[in-house]
PDB file of N, CA and C in Angstrom:
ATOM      1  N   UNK A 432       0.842  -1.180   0.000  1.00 51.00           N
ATOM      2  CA  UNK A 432       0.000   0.000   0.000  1.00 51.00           C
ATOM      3  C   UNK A 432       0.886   1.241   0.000  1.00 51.00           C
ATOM      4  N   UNK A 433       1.682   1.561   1.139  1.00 67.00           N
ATOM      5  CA  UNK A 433       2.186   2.567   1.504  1.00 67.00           C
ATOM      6  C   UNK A 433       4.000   2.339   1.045  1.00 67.00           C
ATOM      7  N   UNK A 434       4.343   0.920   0.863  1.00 81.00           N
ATOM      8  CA  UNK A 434       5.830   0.276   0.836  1.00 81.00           C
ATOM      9  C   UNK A 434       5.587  -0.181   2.530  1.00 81.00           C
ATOM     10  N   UNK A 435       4.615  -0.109   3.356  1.00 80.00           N
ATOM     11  CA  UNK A 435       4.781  -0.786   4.520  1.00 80.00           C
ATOM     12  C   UNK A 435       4.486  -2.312   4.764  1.00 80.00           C
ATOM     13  N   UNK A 436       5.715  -2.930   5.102  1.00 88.00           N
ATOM     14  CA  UNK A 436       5.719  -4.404   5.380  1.00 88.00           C
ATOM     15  C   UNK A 436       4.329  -4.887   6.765  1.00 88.00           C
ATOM     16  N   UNK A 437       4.111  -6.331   6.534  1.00 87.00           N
ATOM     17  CA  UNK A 437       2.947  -6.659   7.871  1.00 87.00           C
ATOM     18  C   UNK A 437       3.338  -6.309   9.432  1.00 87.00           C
ATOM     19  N   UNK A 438       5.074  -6.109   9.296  1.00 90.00           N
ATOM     20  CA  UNK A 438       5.391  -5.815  11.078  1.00 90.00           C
ATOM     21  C   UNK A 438       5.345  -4.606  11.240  1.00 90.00           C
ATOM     22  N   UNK A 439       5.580  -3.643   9.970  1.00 90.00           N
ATOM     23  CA  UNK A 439       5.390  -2.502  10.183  1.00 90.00           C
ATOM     24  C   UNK A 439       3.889  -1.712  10.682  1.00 90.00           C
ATOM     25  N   UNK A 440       2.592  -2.756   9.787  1.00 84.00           N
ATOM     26  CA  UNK A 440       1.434  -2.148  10.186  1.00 84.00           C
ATOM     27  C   UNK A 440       1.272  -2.834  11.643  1.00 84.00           C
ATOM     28  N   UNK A 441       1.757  -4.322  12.020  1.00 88.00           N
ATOM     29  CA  UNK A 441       1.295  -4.483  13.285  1.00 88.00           C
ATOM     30  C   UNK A 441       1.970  -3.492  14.254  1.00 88.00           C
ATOM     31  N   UNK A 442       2.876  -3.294  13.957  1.00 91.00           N
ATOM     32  CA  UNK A 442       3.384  -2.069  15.388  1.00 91.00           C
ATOM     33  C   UNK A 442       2.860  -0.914  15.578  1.00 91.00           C
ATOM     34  N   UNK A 443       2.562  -0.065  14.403  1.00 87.00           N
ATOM     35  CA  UNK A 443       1.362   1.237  13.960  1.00 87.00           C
ATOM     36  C   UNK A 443       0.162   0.769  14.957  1.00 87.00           C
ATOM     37  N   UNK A 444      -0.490  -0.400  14.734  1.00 85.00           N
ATOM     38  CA  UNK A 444      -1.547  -1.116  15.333  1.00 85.00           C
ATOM     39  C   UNK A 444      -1.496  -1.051  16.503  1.00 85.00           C
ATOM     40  N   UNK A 445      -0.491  -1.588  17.200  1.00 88.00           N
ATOM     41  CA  UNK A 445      -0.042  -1.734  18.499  1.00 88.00           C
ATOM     42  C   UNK A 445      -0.076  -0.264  19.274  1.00 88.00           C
ATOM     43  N   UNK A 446       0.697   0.575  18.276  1.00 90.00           N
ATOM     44  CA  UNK A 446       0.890   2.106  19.306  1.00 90.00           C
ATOM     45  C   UNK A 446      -0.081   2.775  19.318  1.00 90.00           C
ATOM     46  N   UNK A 447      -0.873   2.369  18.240  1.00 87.00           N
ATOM     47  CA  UNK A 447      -1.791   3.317  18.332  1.00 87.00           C
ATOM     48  C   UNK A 447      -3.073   2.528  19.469  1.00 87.00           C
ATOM     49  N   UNK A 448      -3.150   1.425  19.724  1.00 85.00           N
ATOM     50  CA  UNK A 448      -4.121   0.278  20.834  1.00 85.00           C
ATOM     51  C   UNK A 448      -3.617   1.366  21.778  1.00 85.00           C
ATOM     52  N   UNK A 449      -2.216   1.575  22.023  1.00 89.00           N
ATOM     53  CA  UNK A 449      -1.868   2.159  23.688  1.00 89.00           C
ATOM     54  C   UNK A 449      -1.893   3.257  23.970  1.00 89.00           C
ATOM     55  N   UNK A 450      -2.208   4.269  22.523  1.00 89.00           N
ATOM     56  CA  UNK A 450      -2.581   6.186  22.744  1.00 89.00           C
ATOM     57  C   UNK A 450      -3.863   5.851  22.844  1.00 89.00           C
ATOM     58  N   UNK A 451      -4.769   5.094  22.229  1.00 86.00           N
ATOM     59  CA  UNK A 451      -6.304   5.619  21.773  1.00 86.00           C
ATOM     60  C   UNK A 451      -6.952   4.637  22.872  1.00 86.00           C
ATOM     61  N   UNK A 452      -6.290   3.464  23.215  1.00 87.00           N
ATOM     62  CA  UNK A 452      -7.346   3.104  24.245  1.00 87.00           C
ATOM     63  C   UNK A 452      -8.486   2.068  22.765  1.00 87.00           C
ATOM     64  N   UNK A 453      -8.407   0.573  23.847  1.00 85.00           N
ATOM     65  CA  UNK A 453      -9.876  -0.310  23.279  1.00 85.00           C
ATOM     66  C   UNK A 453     -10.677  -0.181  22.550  1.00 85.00           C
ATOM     67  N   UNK A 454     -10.905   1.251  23.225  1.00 88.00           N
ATOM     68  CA  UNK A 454     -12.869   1.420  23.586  1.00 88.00           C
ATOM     69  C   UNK A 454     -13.094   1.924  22.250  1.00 88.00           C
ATOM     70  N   UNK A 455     -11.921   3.213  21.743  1.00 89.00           N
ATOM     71  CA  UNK A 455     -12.257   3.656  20.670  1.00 89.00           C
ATOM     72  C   UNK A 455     -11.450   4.352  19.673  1.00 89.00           C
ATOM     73  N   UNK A 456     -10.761   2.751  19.879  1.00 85.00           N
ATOM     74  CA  UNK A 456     -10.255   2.223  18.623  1.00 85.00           C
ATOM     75  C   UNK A 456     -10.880   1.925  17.183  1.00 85.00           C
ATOM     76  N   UNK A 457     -11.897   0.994  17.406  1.00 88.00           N
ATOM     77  CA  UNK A 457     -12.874   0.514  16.446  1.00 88.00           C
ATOM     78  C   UNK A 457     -13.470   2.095  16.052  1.00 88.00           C
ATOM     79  N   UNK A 458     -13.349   3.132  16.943  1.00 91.00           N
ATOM     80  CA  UNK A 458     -14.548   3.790  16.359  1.00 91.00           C
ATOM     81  C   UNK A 458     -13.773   5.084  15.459  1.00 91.00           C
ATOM     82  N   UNK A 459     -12.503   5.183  15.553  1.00 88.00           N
ATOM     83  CA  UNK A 459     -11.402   5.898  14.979  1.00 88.00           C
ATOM     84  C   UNK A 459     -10.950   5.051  13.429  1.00 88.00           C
ATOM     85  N   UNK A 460     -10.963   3.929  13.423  1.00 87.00           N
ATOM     86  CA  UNK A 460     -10.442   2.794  12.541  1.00 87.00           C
ATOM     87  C   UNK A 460     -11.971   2.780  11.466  1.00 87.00           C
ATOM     88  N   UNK A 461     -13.084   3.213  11.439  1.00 93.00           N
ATOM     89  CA  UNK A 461     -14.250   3.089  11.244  1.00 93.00           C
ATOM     90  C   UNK A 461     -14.263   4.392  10.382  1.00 93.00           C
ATOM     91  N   UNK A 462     -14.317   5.754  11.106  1.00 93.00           N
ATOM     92  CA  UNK A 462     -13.791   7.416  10.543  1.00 93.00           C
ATOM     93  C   UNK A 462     -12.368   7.507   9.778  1.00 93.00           C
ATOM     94  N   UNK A 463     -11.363   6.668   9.716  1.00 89.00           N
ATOM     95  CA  UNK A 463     -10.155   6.397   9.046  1.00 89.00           C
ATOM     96  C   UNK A 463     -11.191   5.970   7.951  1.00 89.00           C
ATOM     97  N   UNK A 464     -11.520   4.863   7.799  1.00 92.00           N
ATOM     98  CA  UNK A 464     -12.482   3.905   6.322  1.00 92.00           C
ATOM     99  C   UNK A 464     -12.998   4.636   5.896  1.00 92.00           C
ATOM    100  N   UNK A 465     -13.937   5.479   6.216  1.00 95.00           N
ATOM    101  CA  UNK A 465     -14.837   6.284   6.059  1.00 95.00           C
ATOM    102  C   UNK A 465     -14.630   7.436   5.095  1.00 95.00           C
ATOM    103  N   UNK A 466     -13.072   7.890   5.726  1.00 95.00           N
ATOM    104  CA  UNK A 466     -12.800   9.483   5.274  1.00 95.00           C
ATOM    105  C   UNK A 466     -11.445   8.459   3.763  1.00 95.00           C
ATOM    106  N   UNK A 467     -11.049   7.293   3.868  1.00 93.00           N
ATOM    107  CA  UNK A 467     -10.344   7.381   2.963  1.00 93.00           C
ATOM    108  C   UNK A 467     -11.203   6.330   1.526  1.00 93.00           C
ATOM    109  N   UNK A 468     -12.381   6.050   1.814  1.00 94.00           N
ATOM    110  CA  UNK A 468     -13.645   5.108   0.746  1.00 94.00           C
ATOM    111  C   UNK A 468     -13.675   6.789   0.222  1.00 94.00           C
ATOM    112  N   UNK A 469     -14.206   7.911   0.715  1.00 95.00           N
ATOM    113  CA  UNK A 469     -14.212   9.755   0.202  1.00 95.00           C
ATOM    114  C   UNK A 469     -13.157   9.475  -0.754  1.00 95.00           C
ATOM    115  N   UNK A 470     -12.120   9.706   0.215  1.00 94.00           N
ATOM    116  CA  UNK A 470     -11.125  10.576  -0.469  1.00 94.00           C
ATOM    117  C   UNK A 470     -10.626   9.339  -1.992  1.00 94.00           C
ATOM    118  N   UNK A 471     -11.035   8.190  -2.272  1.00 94.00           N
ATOM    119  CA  UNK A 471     -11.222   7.851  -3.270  1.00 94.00           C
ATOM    120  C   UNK A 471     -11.710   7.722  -4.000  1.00 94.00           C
ATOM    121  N   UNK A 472     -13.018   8.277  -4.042  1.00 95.00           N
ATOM    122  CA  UNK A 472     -14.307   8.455  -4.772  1.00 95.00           C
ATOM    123  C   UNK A 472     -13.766  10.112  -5.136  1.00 95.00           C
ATOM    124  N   UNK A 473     -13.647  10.856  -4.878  1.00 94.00           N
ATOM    125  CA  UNK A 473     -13.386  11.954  -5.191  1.00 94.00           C
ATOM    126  C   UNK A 473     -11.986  12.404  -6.229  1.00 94.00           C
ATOM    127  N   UNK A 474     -11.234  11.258  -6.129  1.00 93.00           N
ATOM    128  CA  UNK A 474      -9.708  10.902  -6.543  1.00 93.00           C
ATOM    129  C   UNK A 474     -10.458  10.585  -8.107  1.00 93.00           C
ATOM    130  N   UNK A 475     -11.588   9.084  -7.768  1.00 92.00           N
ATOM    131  CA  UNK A 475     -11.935   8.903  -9.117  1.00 92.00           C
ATOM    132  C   UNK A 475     -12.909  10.138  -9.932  1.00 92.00           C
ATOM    133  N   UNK A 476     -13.287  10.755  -9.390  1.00 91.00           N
ATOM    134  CA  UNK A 476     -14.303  11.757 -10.187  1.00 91.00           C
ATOM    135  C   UNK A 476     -13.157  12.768 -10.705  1.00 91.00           C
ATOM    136  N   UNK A 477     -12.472  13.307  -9.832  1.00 90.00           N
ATOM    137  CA  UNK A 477     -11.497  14.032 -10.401  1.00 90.00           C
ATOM    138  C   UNK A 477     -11.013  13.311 -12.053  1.00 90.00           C
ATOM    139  N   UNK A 478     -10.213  11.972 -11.784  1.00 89.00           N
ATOM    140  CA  UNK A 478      -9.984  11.490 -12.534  1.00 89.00           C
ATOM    141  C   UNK A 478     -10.632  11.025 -14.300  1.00 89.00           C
ATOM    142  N   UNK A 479     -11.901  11.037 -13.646  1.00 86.00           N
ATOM    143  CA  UNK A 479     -13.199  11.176 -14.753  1.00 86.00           C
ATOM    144  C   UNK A 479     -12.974  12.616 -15.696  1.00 86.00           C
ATOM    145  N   UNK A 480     -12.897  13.720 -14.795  1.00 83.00           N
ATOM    146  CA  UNK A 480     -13.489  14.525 -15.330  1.00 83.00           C
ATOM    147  C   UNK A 480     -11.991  15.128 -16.027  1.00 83.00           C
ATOM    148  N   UNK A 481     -10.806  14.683 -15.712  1.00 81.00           N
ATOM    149  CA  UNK A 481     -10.086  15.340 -16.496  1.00 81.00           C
ATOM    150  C   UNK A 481      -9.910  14.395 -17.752  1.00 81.00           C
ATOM    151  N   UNK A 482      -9.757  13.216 -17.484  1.00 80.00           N
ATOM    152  CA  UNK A 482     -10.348  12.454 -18.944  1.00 80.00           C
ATOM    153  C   UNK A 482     -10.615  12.818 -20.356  1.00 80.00           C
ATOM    154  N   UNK A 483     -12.305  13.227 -19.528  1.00 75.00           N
ATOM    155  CA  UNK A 483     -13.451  13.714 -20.630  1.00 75.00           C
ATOM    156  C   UNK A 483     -12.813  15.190 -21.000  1.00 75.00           C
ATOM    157  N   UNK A 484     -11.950  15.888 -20.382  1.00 67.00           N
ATOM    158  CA  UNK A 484     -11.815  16.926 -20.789  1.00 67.00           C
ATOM    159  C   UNK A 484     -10.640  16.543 -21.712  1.00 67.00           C
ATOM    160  N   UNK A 485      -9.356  15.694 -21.570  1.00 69.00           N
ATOM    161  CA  UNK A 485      -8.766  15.775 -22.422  1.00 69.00           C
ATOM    162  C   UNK A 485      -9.558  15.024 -23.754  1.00 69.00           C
ATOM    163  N   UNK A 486     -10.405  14.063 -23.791  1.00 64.00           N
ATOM    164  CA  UNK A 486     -11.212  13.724 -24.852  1.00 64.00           C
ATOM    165  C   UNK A 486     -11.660  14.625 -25.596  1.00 64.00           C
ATOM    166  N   UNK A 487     -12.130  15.894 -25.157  1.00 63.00           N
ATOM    167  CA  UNK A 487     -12.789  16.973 -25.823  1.00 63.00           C
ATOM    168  C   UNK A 487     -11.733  17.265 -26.787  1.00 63.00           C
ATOM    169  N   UNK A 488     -10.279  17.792 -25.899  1.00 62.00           N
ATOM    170  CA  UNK A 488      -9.761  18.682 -26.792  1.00 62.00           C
ATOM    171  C   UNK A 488      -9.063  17.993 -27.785  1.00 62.00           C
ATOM    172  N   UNK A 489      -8.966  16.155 -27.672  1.00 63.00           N
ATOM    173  CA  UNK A 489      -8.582  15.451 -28.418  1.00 63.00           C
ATOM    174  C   UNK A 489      -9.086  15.858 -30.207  1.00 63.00           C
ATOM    175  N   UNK A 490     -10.456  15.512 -29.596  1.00 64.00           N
ATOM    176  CA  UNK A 490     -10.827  15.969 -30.831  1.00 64.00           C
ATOM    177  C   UNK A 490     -11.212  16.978 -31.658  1.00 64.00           C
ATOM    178  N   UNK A 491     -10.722  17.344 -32.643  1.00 69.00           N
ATOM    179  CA  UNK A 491     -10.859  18.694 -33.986  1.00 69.00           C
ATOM    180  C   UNK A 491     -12.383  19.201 -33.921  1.00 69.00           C
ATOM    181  N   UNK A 492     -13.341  20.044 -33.754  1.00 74.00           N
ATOM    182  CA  UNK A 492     -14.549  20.600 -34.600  1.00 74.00           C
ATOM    183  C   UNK A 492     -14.330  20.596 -36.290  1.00 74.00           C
ATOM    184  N   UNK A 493     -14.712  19.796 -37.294  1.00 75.00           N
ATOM    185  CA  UNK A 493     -14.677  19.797 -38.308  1.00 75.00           C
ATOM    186  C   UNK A 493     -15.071  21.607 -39.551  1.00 75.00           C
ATOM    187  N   UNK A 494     -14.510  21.767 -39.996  1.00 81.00           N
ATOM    188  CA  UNK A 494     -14.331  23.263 -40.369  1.00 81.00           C
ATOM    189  C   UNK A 494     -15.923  23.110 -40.863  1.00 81.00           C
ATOM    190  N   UNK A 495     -16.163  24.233 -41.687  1.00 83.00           N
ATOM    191  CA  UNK A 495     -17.643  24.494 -42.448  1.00 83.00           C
ATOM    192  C   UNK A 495     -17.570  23.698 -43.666  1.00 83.00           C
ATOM    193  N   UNK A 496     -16.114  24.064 -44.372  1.00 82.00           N
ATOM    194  CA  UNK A 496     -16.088  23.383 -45.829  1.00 82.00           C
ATOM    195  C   UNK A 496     -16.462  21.833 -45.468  1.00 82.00           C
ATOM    196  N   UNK A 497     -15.675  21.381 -44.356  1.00 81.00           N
ATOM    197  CA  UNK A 497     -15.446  19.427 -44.174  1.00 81.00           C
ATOM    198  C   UNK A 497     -17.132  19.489 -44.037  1.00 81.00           C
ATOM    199  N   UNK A 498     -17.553  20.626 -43.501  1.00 81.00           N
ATOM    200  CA  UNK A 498     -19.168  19.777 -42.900  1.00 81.00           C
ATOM    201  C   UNK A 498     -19.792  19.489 -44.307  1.00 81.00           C
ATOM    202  N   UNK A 499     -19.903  20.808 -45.212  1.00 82.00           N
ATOM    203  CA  UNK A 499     -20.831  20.689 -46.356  1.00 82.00           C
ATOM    204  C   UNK A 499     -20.057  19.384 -47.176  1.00 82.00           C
ATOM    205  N   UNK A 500     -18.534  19.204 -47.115  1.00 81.00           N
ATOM    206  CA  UNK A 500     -18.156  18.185 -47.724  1.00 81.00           C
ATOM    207  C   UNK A 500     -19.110  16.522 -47.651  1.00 81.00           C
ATOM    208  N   UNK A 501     -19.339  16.868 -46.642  1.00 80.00           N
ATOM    209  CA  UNK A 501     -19.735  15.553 -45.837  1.00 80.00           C
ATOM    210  C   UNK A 501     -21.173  15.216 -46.054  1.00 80.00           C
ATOM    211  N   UNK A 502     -21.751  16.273 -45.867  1.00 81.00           N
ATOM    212  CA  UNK A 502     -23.036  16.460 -46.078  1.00 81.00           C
ATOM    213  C   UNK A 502     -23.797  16.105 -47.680  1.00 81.00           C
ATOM    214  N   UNK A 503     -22.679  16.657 -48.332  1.00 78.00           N
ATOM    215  CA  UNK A 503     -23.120  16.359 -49.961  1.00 78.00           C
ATOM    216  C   UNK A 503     -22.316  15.040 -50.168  1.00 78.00           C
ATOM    217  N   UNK A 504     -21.309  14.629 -49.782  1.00 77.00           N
ATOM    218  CA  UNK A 504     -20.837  13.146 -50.386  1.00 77.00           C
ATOM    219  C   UNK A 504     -21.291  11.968 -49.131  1.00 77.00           C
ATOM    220  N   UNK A 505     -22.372  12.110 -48.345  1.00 72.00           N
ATOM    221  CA  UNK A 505     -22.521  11.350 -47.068  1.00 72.00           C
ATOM    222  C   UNK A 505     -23.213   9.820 -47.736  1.00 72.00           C
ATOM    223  N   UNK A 506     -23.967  10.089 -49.022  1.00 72.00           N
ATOM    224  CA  UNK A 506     -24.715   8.555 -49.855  1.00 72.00           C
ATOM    225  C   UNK A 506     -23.286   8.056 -50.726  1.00 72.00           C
ATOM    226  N   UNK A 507     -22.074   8.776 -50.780  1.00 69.00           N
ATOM    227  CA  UNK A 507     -21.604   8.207 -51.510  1.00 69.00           C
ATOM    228  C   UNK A 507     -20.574   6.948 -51.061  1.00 69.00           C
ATOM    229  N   UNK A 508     -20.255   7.412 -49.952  1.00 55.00           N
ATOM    230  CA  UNK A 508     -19.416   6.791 -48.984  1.00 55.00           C
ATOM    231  C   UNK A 508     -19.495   5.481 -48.406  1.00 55.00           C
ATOM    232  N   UNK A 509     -19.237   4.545 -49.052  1.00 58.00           N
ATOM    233  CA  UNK A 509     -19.712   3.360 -48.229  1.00 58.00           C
ATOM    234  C   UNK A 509     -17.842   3.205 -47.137  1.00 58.00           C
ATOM    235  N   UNK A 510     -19.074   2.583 -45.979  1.00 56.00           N
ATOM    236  CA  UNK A 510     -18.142   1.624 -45.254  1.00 56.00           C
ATOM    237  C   UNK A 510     -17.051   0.440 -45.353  1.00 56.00           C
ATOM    238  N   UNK A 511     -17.767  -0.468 -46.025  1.00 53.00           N
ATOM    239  CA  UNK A 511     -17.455  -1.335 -46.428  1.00 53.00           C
ATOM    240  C   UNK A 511     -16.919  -1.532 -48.424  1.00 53.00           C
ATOM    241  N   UNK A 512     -15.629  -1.983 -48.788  1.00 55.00           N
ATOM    242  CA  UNK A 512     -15.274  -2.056 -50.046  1.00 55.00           C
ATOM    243  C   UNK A 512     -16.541  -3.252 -50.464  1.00 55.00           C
ATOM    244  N   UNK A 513     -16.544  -3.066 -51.644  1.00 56.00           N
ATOM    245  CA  UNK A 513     -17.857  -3.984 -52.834  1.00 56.00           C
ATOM    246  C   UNK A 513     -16.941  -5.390 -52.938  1.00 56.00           C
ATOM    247  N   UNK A 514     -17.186  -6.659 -53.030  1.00 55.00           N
ATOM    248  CA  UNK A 514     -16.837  -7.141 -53.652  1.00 55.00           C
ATOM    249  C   UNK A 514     -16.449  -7.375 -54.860  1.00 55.00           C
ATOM    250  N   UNK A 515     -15.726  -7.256 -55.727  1.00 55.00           N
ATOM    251  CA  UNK A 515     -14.881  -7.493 -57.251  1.00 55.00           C
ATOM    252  C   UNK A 515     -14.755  -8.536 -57.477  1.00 55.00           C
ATOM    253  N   UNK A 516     -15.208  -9.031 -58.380  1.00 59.00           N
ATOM    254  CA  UNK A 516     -15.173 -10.484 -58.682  1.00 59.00           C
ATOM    255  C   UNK A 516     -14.131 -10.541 -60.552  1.00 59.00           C
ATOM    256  N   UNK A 517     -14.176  -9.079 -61.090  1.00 57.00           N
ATOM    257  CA  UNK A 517     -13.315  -8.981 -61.885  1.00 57.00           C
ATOM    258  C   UNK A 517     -12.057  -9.567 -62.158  1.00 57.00           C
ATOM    259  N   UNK A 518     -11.772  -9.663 -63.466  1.00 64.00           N
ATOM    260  CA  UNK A 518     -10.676 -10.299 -63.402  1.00 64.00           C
ATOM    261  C   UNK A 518      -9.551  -9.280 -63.995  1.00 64.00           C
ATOM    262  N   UNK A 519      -8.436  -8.948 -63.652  1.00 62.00           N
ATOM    263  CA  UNK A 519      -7.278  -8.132 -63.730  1.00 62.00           C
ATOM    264  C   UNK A 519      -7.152  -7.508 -65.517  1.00 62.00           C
ATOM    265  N   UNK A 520      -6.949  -6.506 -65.494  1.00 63.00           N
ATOM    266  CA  UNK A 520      -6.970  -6.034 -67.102  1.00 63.00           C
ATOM    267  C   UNK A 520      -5.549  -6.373 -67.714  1.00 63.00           C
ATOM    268  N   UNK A 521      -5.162  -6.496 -68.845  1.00 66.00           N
ATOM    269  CA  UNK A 521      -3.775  -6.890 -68.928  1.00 66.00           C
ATOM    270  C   UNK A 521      -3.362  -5.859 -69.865  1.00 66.00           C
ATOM    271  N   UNK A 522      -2.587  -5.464 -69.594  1.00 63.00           N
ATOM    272  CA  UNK A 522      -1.308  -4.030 -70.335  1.00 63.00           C
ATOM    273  C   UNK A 522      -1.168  -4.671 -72.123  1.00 63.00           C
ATOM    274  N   UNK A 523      -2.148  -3.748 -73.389  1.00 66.00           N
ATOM    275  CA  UNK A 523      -1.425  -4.209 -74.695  1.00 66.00           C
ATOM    276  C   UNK A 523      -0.463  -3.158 -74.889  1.00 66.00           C
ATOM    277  N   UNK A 524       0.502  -3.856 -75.512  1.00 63.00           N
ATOM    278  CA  UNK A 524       1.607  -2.739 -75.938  1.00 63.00           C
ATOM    279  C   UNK A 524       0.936  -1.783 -76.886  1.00 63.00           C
ATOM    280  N   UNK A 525       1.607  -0.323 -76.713  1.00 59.00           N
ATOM    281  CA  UNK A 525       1.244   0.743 -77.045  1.00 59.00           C
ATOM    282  C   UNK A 525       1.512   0.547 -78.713  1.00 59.00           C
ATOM    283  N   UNK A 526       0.861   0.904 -79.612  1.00 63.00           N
ATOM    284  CA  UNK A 526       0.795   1.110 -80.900  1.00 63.00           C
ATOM    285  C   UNK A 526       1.189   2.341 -81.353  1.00 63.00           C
ATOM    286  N   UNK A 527       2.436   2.004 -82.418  1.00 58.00           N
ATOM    287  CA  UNK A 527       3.140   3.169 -83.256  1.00 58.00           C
ATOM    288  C   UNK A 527       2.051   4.374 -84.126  1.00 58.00           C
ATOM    289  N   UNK A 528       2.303   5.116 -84.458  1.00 62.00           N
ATOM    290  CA  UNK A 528       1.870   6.254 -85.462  1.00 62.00           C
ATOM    291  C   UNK A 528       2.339   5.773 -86.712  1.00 62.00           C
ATOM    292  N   UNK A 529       1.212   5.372 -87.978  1.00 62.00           N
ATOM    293  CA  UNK A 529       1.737   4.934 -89.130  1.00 62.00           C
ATOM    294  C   UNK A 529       2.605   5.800 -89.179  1.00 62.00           C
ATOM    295  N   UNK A 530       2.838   7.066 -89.347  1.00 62.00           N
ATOM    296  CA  UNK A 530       4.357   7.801 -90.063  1.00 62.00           C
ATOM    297  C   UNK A 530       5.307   7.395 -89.560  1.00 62.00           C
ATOM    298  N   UNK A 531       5.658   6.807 -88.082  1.00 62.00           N
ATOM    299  CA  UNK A 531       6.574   6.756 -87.475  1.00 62.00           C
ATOM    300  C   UNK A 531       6.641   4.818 -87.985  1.00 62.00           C
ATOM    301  N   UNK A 532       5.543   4.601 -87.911  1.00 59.00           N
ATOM    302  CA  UNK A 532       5.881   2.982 -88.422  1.00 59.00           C
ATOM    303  C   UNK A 532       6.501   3.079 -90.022  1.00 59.00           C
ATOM    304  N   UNK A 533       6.105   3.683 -91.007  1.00 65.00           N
ATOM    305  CA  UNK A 533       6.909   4.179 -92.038  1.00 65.00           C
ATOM    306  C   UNK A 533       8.083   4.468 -92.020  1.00 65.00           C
ATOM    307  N   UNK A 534       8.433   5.285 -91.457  1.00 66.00           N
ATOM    308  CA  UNK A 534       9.949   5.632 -91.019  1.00 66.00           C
ATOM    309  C   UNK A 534      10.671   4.456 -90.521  1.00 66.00           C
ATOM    310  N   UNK A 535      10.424   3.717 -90.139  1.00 63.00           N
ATOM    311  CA  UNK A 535      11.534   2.780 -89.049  1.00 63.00           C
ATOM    312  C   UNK A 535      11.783   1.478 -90.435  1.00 63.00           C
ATOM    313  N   UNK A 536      10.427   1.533 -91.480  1.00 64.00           N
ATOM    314  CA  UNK A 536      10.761   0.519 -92.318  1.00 64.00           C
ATOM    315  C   UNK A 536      11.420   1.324 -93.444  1.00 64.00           C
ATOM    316  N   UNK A 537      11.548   2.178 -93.888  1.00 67.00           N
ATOM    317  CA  UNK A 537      12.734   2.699 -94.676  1.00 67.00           C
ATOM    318  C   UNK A 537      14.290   2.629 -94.639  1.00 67.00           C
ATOM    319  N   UNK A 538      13.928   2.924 -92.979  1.00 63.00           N
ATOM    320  CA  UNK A 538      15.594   2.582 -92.928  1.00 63.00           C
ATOM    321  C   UNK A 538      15.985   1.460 -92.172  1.00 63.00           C
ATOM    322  N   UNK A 539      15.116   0.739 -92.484  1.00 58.00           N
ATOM    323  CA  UNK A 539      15.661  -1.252 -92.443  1.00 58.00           C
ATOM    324  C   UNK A 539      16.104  -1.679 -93.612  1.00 58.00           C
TER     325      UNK A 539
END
């Protein structure tokens, strides 16, 4: 908890049995629980709330242009890619310019 070993809390235990007395012990050990179940509930809300605040500033407000962007391409957009069942196009070699095909057989 604290880096304190079990002999360390039994002796805490012990000194404090011989300042506080039996009787009200239990009832000091009870207001200890009490005030530190608080002070962790309050640890976690803190903790909550700076969170959500860095979440906020995490994220951008989208400008005016992105909104109307969005707004007009929002049917176009799918989630999910289509299946393609296509089959791959294959590269024909590029075809000469008769003049230039002329030329190359002249001077063969």
């Amino acid at each position: 908890m604290f880096g304190l070993g079990f002999g360390e809390i039994v002796l805490i235990l012990a000194i404090a049995l011989v300042v506080v007395g039996p009787k009200k012990l239990p009832e000091i050990a009870k207001g200890l629980g009490k005030a530190y179940g608080e002070f962790r509930k309050y640890m976690n809300e803190f903790k909550d709330a700076v969170n959500v605040g860095i979440d906020e500033v995490e994220k951008p407000k989208p400008s005016p242009a992105q909104k109307v962007y969005e707004e007009h391409y929002k049917d176009t957009v799918k989630d999910e890619p289509a299946d393609v069942d296509a089959e791959p196009v294959k590269a024909e070699p590029a075809k000469e310019e008769p003049a230039k095909a002329e030329e190359k057989k002249q001077d063969a």
